[in-house]
Amino acid sequence: MAEEERANAARVYDYMLGGAHNLGSDRDTARALLADFPWLQRIAWENRGFLARAVRFCLDQGVEQFLDLGSGAPTVGNVHEIARARRPGARIAYVDIEPVAVEHAHELLAEVDGVTATRADLRRPADVLASPGVADLLDFSRPVAVLVVAALHFVAPDDDIAAVLAAYRSVLAPGSLVVVSHGSADQDDPELAAAMDTITAVMAASETPAYSRTRRELADLFADDPGLELLPPGLVDVTAWPAPEQREPVGVYAAVARVP
C-alpha cells in the first residue's frame, strides 16, 4: 500500500469523531478497530471533551492565544470554535505534519481571520516557531496556551519529548499554559492496561505508530522542568480533569501546567 494510502491516526481520529476529513484506508482501519474494540470511540470523545474543557480553562486564565501541536484536521469540537464562542478575537495556530489534514484545514479556514494551519513537525520546535503561520500570528510576549493533546504518544521513544516540550516552554511568557494528553498502558485496571497495549500493537502497522509511556515518565515531564508548574489535579485520566467524575477511565492521562 502506498504511503499516502496507509491509515493515519489523525484521520482515523477524525472519523471516530464523526468528521469528514478522512480517506478510505482510515475508515477501513477505524471500522476494523471499532468492530473489535467499540470502546475506542469513547476514548476519542473523552479526549475531545478534555480538549474543550482545557481550552475554556485557558480562556478563564486570560489566555486567548493557542498553539495546537499535532492538531490534525480542525474536526468536530475544534479549538477555534470553542475559543471564539467566548473570545471572538482568540488566535489559533494549528500545526500538523500530516499533509491531508493540513490541506483540509486550509480549506476550512480560508475565510477565517486569526486562525492558521501549518504543516510542520512538532518535534522541531525551531521550525514550528519560525513558520509564518505561527510567528506572524501569535505574540509570544503575551501568554500562549500550547496544546499537545493526543499527539505526544505518536513521538517515538528515541525522540526526547522532554527536550521538545522544554523548547516550546522556553519561548513562553509568564502565565502561559501547556496542555498535554497521552495514552498509556500503565493503568491500575489490568483490563484497561491490556486494551491500551492492544491499541499500541494495532497502530504499529499504521503510518503513525503510537508509543506508550508510564505515568512516571509523563509526570517527570513536568516535575523535571522548573519552568513549569503542574496545576491541580495533577496528572489524571482525561475523564477526571479538572475534577473527578463518576466515569470509567479511558487510559489517556491529562495534565495542564503553567509557566510561573
Short mmCIF file of C-alpha atoms in Angstrom, two decimals:
data_model
loop_
_atom_site.label_atom_id
_atom_site.label_comp_id
_atom_site.label_asym_id
_atom_site.label_seq_id
_atom_site.Cartn_x
_atom_site.Cartn_y
_atom_site.Cartn_z
CA MET A 1 0.00 0.00 0.00
CA ALA A 2 1.35 3.42 -0.92
CA GLU A 3 2.33 5.65 1.98
CA GLU A 4 -0.38 8.19 1.19
CA GLU A 5 -2.99 5.38 1.30
CA ARG A 6 -1.98 3.99 4.68
CA ALA A 7 -4.23 4.77 7.60
CA ASN A 8 -3.22 7.85 9.56
CA ALA A 9 -4.05 8.41 13.23
CA ALA A 10 -5.26 11.99 12.73
CA ARG A 11 -7.72 10.92 10.05
CA VAL A 12 -8.84 7.80 11.95
CA TYR A 13 -9.49 10.08 14.94
CA ASP A 14 -11.46 12.44 12.71
CA TYR A 15 -13.63 9.55 11.52
CA MET A 16 -14.30 8.36 15.07
CA LEU A 17 -15.43 11.87 15.99
CA GLY A 18 -17.86 11.94 13.08
CA GLY A 19 -15.73 14.19 10.86
CA ALA A 20 -15.47 14.04 7.07
CA HIS A 21 -11.74 14.68 6.59
CA ASN A 22 -10.53 11.10 6.19
CA LEU A 23 -9.69 8.59 3.48
CA GLY A 24 -10.97 5.11 2.68
CA SER A 25 -7.98 3.50 4.37
CA ASP A 26 -8.70 5.49 7.53
CA ARG A 27 -12.35 4.47 7.54
CA ASP A 28 -11.44 0.83 6.98
CA THR A 29 -8.95 0.91 9.85
CA ALA A 30 -11.38 2.72 12.16
CA ARG A 31 -14.20 0.26 11.39
CA ALA A 32 -11.92 -2.72 11.94
CA LEU A 33 -10.75 -1.29 15.26
CA LEU A 34 -14.27 -0.45 16.38
CA ALA A 35 -15.53 -3.91 15.44
CA ASP A 36 -13.09 -5.45 17.90
CA PHE A 37 -12.85 -2.54 20.36
CA PRO A 38 -16.07 -0.49 20.31
CA TRP A 39 -14.89 1.46 23.37
CA LEU A 40 -12.25 3.17 21.20
CA GLN A 41 -14.83 5.70 20.10
CA ARG A 42 -15.39 6.64 23.73
CA ILE A 43 -11.65 7.29 24.11
CA ALA A 44 -11.81 9.68 21.16
CA TRP A 45 -14.79 11.56 22.57
CA GLU A 46 -13.41 11.70 26.12
CA ASN A 47 -10.12 13.10 24.85
CA ARG A 48 -12.03 15.67 22.78
CA GLY A 49 -14.05 16.60 25.86
CA PHE A 50 -10.83 17.18 27.78
CA LEU A 51 -9.58 19.44 24.99
CA ALA A 52 -12.75 21.53 25.17
CA ARG A 53 -12.55 21.86 28.96
CA ALA A 54 -8.85 22.75 28.78
CA VAL A 55 -9.44 25.46 26.16
CA ARG A 56 -12.15 27.02 28.31
CA PHE A 57 -9.86 26.82 31.34
CA CYS A 58 -7.15 28.66 29.39
CA LEU A 59 -9.65 31.38 28.48
CA ASP A 60 -10.69 31.66 32.14
CA GLN A 61 -7.00 32.27 32.95
CA GLY A 62 -6.94 35.13 30.44
CA VAL A 63 -5.05 33.23 27.72
CA GLU A 64 -6.50 33.91 24.28
CA GLN A 65 -3.71 32.59 22.03
CA PHE A 66 -3.37 28.90 21.20
CA LEU A 67 -0.64 26.85 19.53
CA ASP A 68 -2.25 23.49 18.76
CA LEU A 69 0.51 20.96 18.01
CA GLY A 70 -0.42 17.74 16.24
CA SER A 71 -3.88 19.19 15.70
CA GLY A 72 -4.99 17.03 12.78
CA ALA A 73 -7.83 18.48 10.73
CA PRO A 74 -9.97 21.02 12.63
CA THR A 75 -12.67 18.40 13.18
CA VAL A 76 -15.67 18.14 15.48
CA GLY A 77 -15.19 20.36 18.56
CA ASN A 78 -12.22 22.25 17.15
CA VAL A 79 -10.20 24.75 19.16
CA HIS A 80 -11.06 27.93 17.27
CA GLU A 81 -14.81 27.37 17.52
CA ILE A 82 -14.60 26.57 21.24
CA ALA A 83 -12.35 29.54 21.97
CA ARG A 84 -14.18 32.05 19.81
CA ALA A 85 -17.54 31.17 21.29
CA ARG A 86 -16.22 33.03 24.36
CA ARG A 87 -13.48 35.24 22.92
CA PRO A 88 -14.17 36.22 19.29
CA GLY A 89 -10.66 37.66 18.99
CA ALA A 90 -8.86 34.49 20.08
CA ARG A 91 -5.95 33.47 17.84
CA ILE A 92 -5.26 29.85 16.99
CA ALA A 93 -2.28 28.37 15.13
CA TYR A 94 -2.84 24.75 14.13
CA VAL A 95 0.25 22.65 13.37
CA ASP A 96 0.35 19.13 11.97
CA ILE A 97 2.76 17.04 9.92
CA GLU A 98 0.05 15.16 8.02
CA PRO A 99 -0.49 16.74 4.57
CA VAL A 100 -4.13 15.73 4.06
CA ALA A 101 -5.09 17.12 7.47
CA VAL A 102 -3.35 20.43 6.77
CA GLU A 103 -4.86 20.66 3.27
CA HIS A 104 -8.34 20.20 4.71
CA ALA A 105 -7.57 22.74 7.41
CA HIS A 106 -6.59 25.29 4.77
CA GLU A 107 -9.91 24.70 3.01
CA LEU A 108 -11.90 25.08 6.21
CA LEU A 109 -10.03 28.17 7.36
CA ALA A 110 -9.76 30.03 4.05
CA GLU A 111 -12.26 32.69 5.15
CA VAL A 112 -11.36 32.70 8.86
CA ASP A 113 -9.11 35.51 10.09
CA GLY A 114 -6.80 34.94 13.04
CA VAL A 115 -6.61 31.16 12.56
CA THR A 116 -3.83 29.42 10.60
CA ALA A 117 -2.81 25.88 9.68
CA THR A 118 0.85 24.99 9.19
CA ARG A 119 2.44 21.76 8.03
CA ALA A 120 5.39 21.18 10.34
CA ASP A 121 6.87 18.56 12.65
CA LEU A 122 6.20 19.30 16.32
CA ARG A 123 9.49 17.55 17.16
CA ARG A 124 11.31 20.51 15.57
CA PRO A 125 10.24 23.46 17.71
CA ALA A 126 12.55 25.96 15.99
CA ASP A 127 10.93 25.21 12.62
CA VAL A 128 7.42 25.37 14.07
CA LEU A 129 8.02 28.65 15.88
CA ALA A 130 9.66 30.26 12.84
CA SER A 131 6.88 29.29 10.42
CA PRO A 132 4.78 32.27 9.21
CA GLY A 133 1.54 30.67 10.38
CA VAL A 134 2.88 30.72 13.93
CA ALA A 135 5.38 33.59 14.10
CA ASP A 136 3.16 36.06 12.25
CA LEU A 137 0.01 35.19 14.21
CA LEU A 138 0.97 34.63 17.85
CA ASP A 139 2.53 37.24 20.12
CA PHE A 140 4.90 35.32 22.39
CA SER A 141 5.47 38.37 24.58
CA ARG A 142 1.98 37.60 25.89
CA PRO A 143 0.66 34.30 27.33
CA VAL A 144 0.08 31.48 24.88
CA ALA A 145 -1.52 28.08 25.52
CA VAL A 146 0.44 25.25 23.91
CA LEU A 147 -1.87 22.30 23.28
CA VAL A 148 -0.27 18.89 22.76
CA VAL A 149 -3.42 16.80 23.02
CA ALA A 150 -3.28 13.15 21.90
CA ALA A 151 -0.09 13.91 19.98
CA LEU A 152 2.97 13.03 22.07
CA HIS A 153 2.18 9.31 22.05
CA PHE A 154 3.00 9.38 18.33
CA VAL A 155 6.51 10.64 19.10
CA ALA A 156 8.98 7.76 19.17
CA PRO A 157 10.99 6.88 22.29
CA ASP A 158 14.19 7.91 20.51
CA ASP A 159 12.89 11.47 20.39
CA ASP A 160 13.40 13.40 23.60
CA ILE A 161 9.90 14.68 24.31
CA ALA A 162 11.09 16.43 27.48
CA ALA A 163 13.53 18.48 25.39
CA VAL A 164 10.81 19.15 22.80
CA LEU A 165 8.40 20.49 25.43
CA ALA A 166 11.17 22.48 27.10
CA ALA A 167 11.97 24.18 23.78
CA TYR A 168 8.41 25.39 23.42
CA ARG A 169 8.21 26.37 27.08
CA SER A 170 11.39 28.42 26.77
CA VAL A 171 9.69 30.95 24.47
CA LEU A 172 6.52 31.29 26.54
CA ALA A 173 5.69 34.38 28.59
CA PRO A 174 4.75 34.02 32.27
CA GLY A 175 1.14 32.95 32.63
CA SER A 176 1.32 30.73 29.56
CA LEU A 177 -0.12 27.22 29.80
CA VAL A 178 0.93 23.82 28.48
CA VAL A 179 -1.85 21.26 27.95
CA VAL A 180 -0.98 17.58 27.40
CA SER A 181 -2.84 14.30 26.98
CA HIS A 182 -1.10 10.99 26.33
CA GLY A 183 -2.29 7.39 26.05
CA SER A 184 -0.65 4.89 28.37
CA ALA A 185 -0.79 1.18 29.18
CA ASP A 186 0.38 1.97 32.72
CA GLN A 187 -3.04 1.55 34.32
CA ASP A 188 -4.29 0.21 37.64
CA ASP A 189 -7.03 -1.76 35.88
CA PRO A 190 -5.36 -4.75 34.16
CA GLU A 191 -8.10 -4.94 31.52
CA LEU A 192 -7.60 -1.30 30.62
CA ALA A 193 -3.82 -1.80 30.55
CA ALA A 194 -4.24 -4.75 28.17
CA ALA A 195 -6.59 -2.70 25.98
CA MET A 196 -4.09 0.13 25.70
CA ASP A 197 -1.35 -2.36 24.83
CA THR A 198 -3.61 -3.69 22.07
CA ILE A 199 -4.14 -0.22 20.63
CA THR A 200 -0.37 0.31 20.55
CA ALA A 201 0.11 -3.01 18.75
CA VAL A 202 -2.58 -2.25 16.15
CA MET A 203 -1.25 1.25 15.46
CA ALA A 204 2.26 -0.16 14.94
CA ALA A 205 1.24 -1.15 11.40
CA SER A 206 -0.15 2.29 10.54
CA GLU A 207 1.53 5.36 9.07
CA THR A 208 1.56 6.80 12.59
CA PRO A 209 2.58 4.18 15.20
CA ALA A 210 1.76 5.01 18.81
CA TYR A 211 4.02 4.56 21.83
CA SER A 212 3.00 4.09 25.44
CA ARG A 213 4.78 5.85 28.30
CA THR A 214 4.45 5.19 32.01
CA ARG A 215 2.79 7.52 34.49
CA ARG A 216 6.21 8.26 35.96
CA GLU A 217 7.63 9.21 32.58
CA LEU A 218 4.72 11.55 31.94
CA ALA A 219 4.81 13.06 35.43
CA ASP A 220 8.54 13.68 35.05
CA LEU A 221 7.89 15.88 32.01
CA PHE A 222 6.59 18.44 34.49
CA ALA A 223 8.49 17.55 37.66
CA ASP A 224 11.88 17.83 35.92
CA ASP A 225 11.15 21.21 34.31
CA PRO A 226 11.46 24.10 36.78
CA GLY A 227 9.85 26.34 34.18
CA LEU A 228 6.53 24.54 34.52
CA GLU A 229 4.15 24.42 37.47
CA LEU A 230 1.78 21.45 37.32
CA LEU A 231 -1.73 22.61 38.18
CA PRO A 232 -4.33 20.68 40.20
CA PRO A 233 -5.49 17.96 39.96
CA GLY A 234 -2.10 16.94 38.52
CA LEU A 235 -1.69 14.02 36.11
CA VAL A 236 -5.03 12.22 35.89
CA ASP A 237 -7.16 10.36 33.39
CA VAL A 238 -8.83 12.70 30.89
CA THR A 239 -12.20 11.81 32.42
CA ALA A 240 -11.03 13.25 35.78
CA TRP A 241 -9.72 16.62 34.62
CA PRO A 242 -10.24 19.19 36.08
CA ALA A 243 -12.31 17.36 38.72
CA PRO A 244 -13.07 13.70 39.40
CA GLU A 245 -16.12 12.39 37.56
CA GLN A 246 -18.16 9.24 38.08
CA ARG A 247 -16.96 7.86 34.76
CA GLU A 248 -14.68 4.96 33.94
CA PRO A 249 -11.12 5.98 32.94
CA VAL A 250 -10.14 5.53 29.31
CA GLY A 251 -6.37 5.07 29.57
CA VAL A 252 -5.35 8.58 28.49
CA TYR A 253 -3.58 10.78 31.03
CA ALA A 254 -4.04 14.55 31.06
CA ALA A 255 -2.28 17.48 32.69
CA VAL A 256 -2.12 21.26 32.50
CA ALA A 257 0.91 23.26 33.63
CA ARG A 258 1.58 26.98 33.94
CA VAL A 259 4.70 28.97 33.21
CA PRO A 260 5.08 30.80 36.56
#
